[in-house]
């Protein structure tokens, strides 16, 4: 079964850290670009971070640069998002996405709440 399953969300105080994980199965994960998106209540889903499949390049939205790090482990078919110095505006459901040519796969999301 082709799927992405996120984990690692939770409630954290401002300034804290979380590490999100995304486990891929049912497809050749190493070929796919892996990315994280998020959707805050009442807002559009937005791009957060990208790791390309072949060249291992990364990209981030400006508001998370220097705080978030995306990494992947193709041997384990996983992608991670290390989030440091979290802010209340980072509160959202975080989704894992894998894309190869026109084939796109989404996970169901994991909720992150930054409050305190």
PDB file of C-alpha atoms in Angstrom:
ATOM      1  CA  UNK A   1       0.000   0.000   0.000  1.00  0.00           C
ATOM      2  CA  UNK A   2       1.339   3.393  -1.028  1.00  0.00           C
ATOM      3  CA  UNK A   3       1.349   5.662   1.981  1.00  0.00           C
ATOM      4  CA  UNK A   4       3.073   8.266   4.093  1.00  0.00           C
ATOM      5  CA  UNK A   5       2.582   8.254   7.848  1.00  0.00           C
ATOM      6  CA  UNK A   6       3.630  11.230   9.955  1.00  0.00           C
ATOM      7  CA  UNK A   7       4.396  11.207  13.659  1.00  0.00           C
ATOM      8  CA  UNK A   8       6.028  13.361  16.296  1.00  0.00           C
ATOM      9  CA  UNK A   9       3.579  16.192  16.647  1.00  0.00           C
ATOM     10  CA  UNK A  10       2.471  17.546  19.997  1.00  0.00           C
ATOM     11  CA  UNK A  11       2.238  20.555  22.247  1.00  0.00           C
ATOM     12  CA  UNK A  12       5.378  22.550  22.965  1.00  0.00           C
ATOM     13  CA  UNK A  13       6.156  25.886  24.550  1.00  0.00           C
ATOM     14  CA  UNK A  14       7.551  28.767  22.502  1.00  0.00           C
ATOM     15  CA  UNK A  15      11.279  28.299  22.032  1.00  0.00           C
ATOM     16  CA  UNK A  16      10.979  24.541  22.251  1.00  0.00           C
ATOM     17  CA  UNK A  17      11.775  21.821  19.734  1.00  0.00           C
ATOM     18  CA  UNK A  18      10.018  18.946  18.018  1.00  0.00           C
ATOM     19  CA  UNK A  19      11.138  16.365  15.518  1.00  0.00           C
ATOM     20  CA  UNK A  20       8.574  15.168  13.012  1.00  0.00           C
ATOM     21  CA  UNK A  21       8.987  11.865  11.208  1.00  0.00           C
ATOM     22  CA  UNK A  22       7.392  10.553   8.051  1.00  0.00           C
ATOM     23  CA  UNK A  23       7.528   6.883   7.099  1.00  0.00           C
ATOM     24  CA  UNK A  24       7.044   5.944   3.460  1.00  0.00           C
ATOM     25  CA  UNK A  25       5.908   2.587   2.164  1.00  0.00           C
ATOM     26  CA  UNK A  26       4.682   0.974  -1.027  1.00  0.00           C
ATOM     27  CA  UNK A  27       6.846   2.942  -3.464  1.00  0.00           C
ATOM     28  CA  UNK A  28      10.494   3.661  -4.311  1.00  0.00           C
ATOM     29  CA  UNK A  29      10.966   6.503  -1.864  1.00  0.00           C
ATOM     30  CA  UNK A  30      14.516   7.382  -2.956  1.00  0.00           C
ATOM     31  CA  UNK A  31      13.246   8.565  -6.348  1.00  0.00           C
ATOM     32  CA  UNK A  32      10.820  11.033  -4.852  1.00  0.00           C
ATOM     33  CA  UNK A  33      11.259  14.598  -3.694  1.00  0.00           C
ATOM     34  CA  UNK A  34      10.154  14.711  -0.067  1.00  0.00           C
ATOM     35  CA  UNK A  35       8.684  17.799   1.496  1.00  0.00           C
ATOM     36  CA  UNK A  36       6.784  19.118   4.479  1.00  0.00           C
ATOM     37  CA  UNK A  37       3.772  21.392   4.266  1.00  0.00           C
ATOM     38  CA  UNK A  38       1.606  22.845   6.991  1.00  0.00           C
ATOM     39  CA  UNK A  39      -1.864  24.198   7.376  1.00  0.00           C
ATOM     40  CA  UNK A  40      -2.840  26.504  10.190  1.00  0.00           C
ATOM     41  CA  UNK A  41      -6.488  26.895  11.228  1.00  0.00           C
ATOM     42  CA  UNK A  42      -8.350  29.007   8.698  1.00  0.00           C
ATOM     43  CA  UNK A  43      -5.372  29.262   6.356  1.00  0.00           C
ATOM     44  CA  UNK A  44      -4.168  27.688   3.133  1.00  0.00           C
ATOM     45  CA  UNK A  45      -1.734  24.817   3.177  1.00  0.00           C
ATOM     46  CA  UNK A  46       1.779  26.161   2.701  1.00  0.00           C
ATOM     47  CA  UNK A  47       5.188  24.827   1.785  1.00  0.00           C
ATOM     48  CA  UNK A  48       7.669  24.432   4.645  1.00  0.00           C
ATOM     49  CA  UNK A  49      10.702  22.431   3.491  1.00  0.00           C
ATOM     50  CA  UNK A  50      11.928  20.256   0.624  1.00  0.00           C
ATOM     51  CA  UNK A  51      14.560  17.580   0.158  1.00  0.00           C
ATOM     52  CA  UNK A  52      15.062  16.413  -3.416  1.00  0.00           C
ATOM     53  CA  UNK A  53      15.223  12.719  -4.108  1.00  0.00           C
ATOM     54  CA  UNK A  54      18.338  12.357  -6.205  1.00  0.00           C
ATOM     55  CA  UNK A  55      20.554  15.352  -5.561  1.00  0.00           C
ATOM     56  CA  UNK A  56      19.744  15.713  -1.841  1.00  0.00           C
ATOM     57  CA  UNK A  57      19.170  19.438  -2.160  1.00  0.00           C
ATOM     58  CA  UNK A  58      17.088  21.335   0.369  1.00  0.00           C
ATOM     59  CA  UNK A  59      14.890  24.403   0.365  1.00  0.00           C
ATOM     60  CA  UNK A  60      12.842  26.174   3.034  1.00  0.00           C
ATOM     61  CA  UNK A  61      10.234  28.853   3.342  1.00  0.00           C
ATOM     62  CA  UNK A  62      11.817  32.047   4.602  1.00  0.00           C
ATOM     63  CA  UNK A  63      10.076  32.069   7.977  1.00  0.00           C
ATOM     64  CA  UNK A  64      11.621  28.742   9.050  1.00  0.00           C
ATOM     65  CA  UNK A  65      15.138  29.152   7.667  1.00  0.00           C
ATOM     66  CA  UNK A  66      17.710  28.697  10.400  1.00  0.00           C
ATOM     67  CA  UNK A  67      15.164  27.040  12.695  1.00  0.00           C
ATOM     68  CA  UNK A  68      13.935  23.978  10.784  1.00  0.00           C
ATOM     69  CA  UNK A  69      16.011  21.242   9.157  1.00  0.00           C
ATOM     70  CA  UNK A  70      14.753  18.602   6.748  1.00  0.00           C
ATOM     71  CA  UNK A  71      16.618  15.343   6.388  1.00  0.00           C
ATOM     72  CA  UNK A  72      15.913  11.988   4.820  1.00  0.00           C
ATOM     73  CA  UNK A  73      17.074   8.428   5.296  1.00  0.00           C
ATOM     74  CA  UNK A  74      16.490   6.477   2.121  1.00  0.00           C
ATOM     75  CA  UNK A  75      17.623   3.234   3.751  1.00  0.00           C
ATOM     76  CA  UNK A  76      14.716   3.524   6.178  1.00  0.00           C
ATOM     77  CA  UNK A  77      12.339   5.247   3.738  1.00  0.00           C
ATOM     78  CA  UNK A  78      11.898   8.151   6.082  1.00  0.00           C
ATOM     79  CA  UNK A  79      12.034  11.931   6.075  1.00  0.00           C
ATOM     80  CA  UNK A  80      12.328  14.116   9.161  1.00  0.00           C
ATOM     81  CA  UNK A  81      11.720  17.704  10.100  1.00  0.00           C
ATOM     82  CA  UNK A  82      13.694  19.012  13.059  1.00  0.00           C
ATOM     83  CA  UNK A  83      11.997  22.133  14.355  1.00  0.00           C
ATOM     84  CA  UNK A  84      13.822  24.378  16.811  1.00  0.00           C
ATOM     85  CA  UNK A  85      13.005  27.750  18.345  1.00  0.00           C
ATOM     86  CA  UNK A  86       9.338  27.133  17.740  1.00  0.00           C
ATOM     87  CA  UNK A  87       6.960  30.080  17.652  1.00  0.00           C
ATOM     88  CA  UNK A  88       3.197  30.261  18.153  1.00  0.00           C
ATOM     89  CA  UNK A  89       2.844  31.011  14.436  1.00  0.00           C
ATOM     90  CA  UNK A  90       4.299  27.564  13.703  1.00  0.00           C
ATOM     91  CA  UNK A  91       1.120  26.025  15.082  1.00  0.00           C
ATOM     92  CA  UNK A  92      -0.437  23.917  12.321  1.00  0.00           C
ATOM     93  CA  UNK A  93      -1.071  20.443  11.030  1.00  0.00           C
ATOM     94  CA  UNK A  94       2.118  19.323   9.314  1.00  0.00           C
ATOM     95  CA  UNK A  95       1.877  17.111   6.243  1.00  0.00           C
ATOM     96  CA  UNK A  96       4.485  14.979   4.559  1.00  0.00           C
ATOM     97  CA  UNK A  97       4.460  14.950   0.745  1.00  0.00           C
ATOM     98  CA  UNK A  98       6.345  12.844  -1.769  1.00  0.00           C
ATOM     99  CA  UNK A  99       6.464  13.742  -5.455  1.00  0.00           C
ATOM    100  CA  UNK A 100       7.986  12.144  -8.543  1.00  0.00           C
ATOM    101  CA  UNK A 101       7.053  13.544 -11.922  1.00  0.00           C
ATOM    102  CA  UNK A 102       3.251  13.728 -11.762  1.00  0.00           C
ATOM    103  CA  UNK A 103       2.809  11.229  -8.952  1.00  0.00           C
ATOM    104  CA  UNK A 104       2.110  12.974  -5.650  1.00  0.00           C
ATOM    105  CA  UNK A 105       1.471  11.299  -2.301  1.00  0.00           C
ATOM    106  CA  UNK A 106       0.279  13.020   0.873  1.00  0.00           C
ATOM    107  CA  UNK A 107       0.253  11.868   4.439  1.00  0.00           C
ATOM    108  CA  UNK A 108      -2.632  12.542   6.806  1.00  0.00           C
ATOM    109  CA  UNK A 109      -0.754  15.012   8.949  1.00  0.00           C
ATOM    110  CA  UNK A 110       0.430  15.472  12.506  1.00  0.00           C
ATOM    111  CA  UNK A 111      -0.623  18.393  14.684  1.00  0.00           C
ATOM    112  CA  UNK A 112       1.880  20.797  16.192  1.00  0.00           C
ATOM    113  CA  UNK A 113       0.742  23.316  18.791  1.00  0.00           C
ATOM    114  CA  UNK A 114       3.118  25.947  20.100  1.00  0.00           C
ATOM    115  CA  UNK A 115       1.614  27.501  23.171  1.00  0.00           C
ATOM    116  CA  UNK A 116       2.578  28.400  26.639  1.00  0.00           C
TER     117      UNK A 116
END
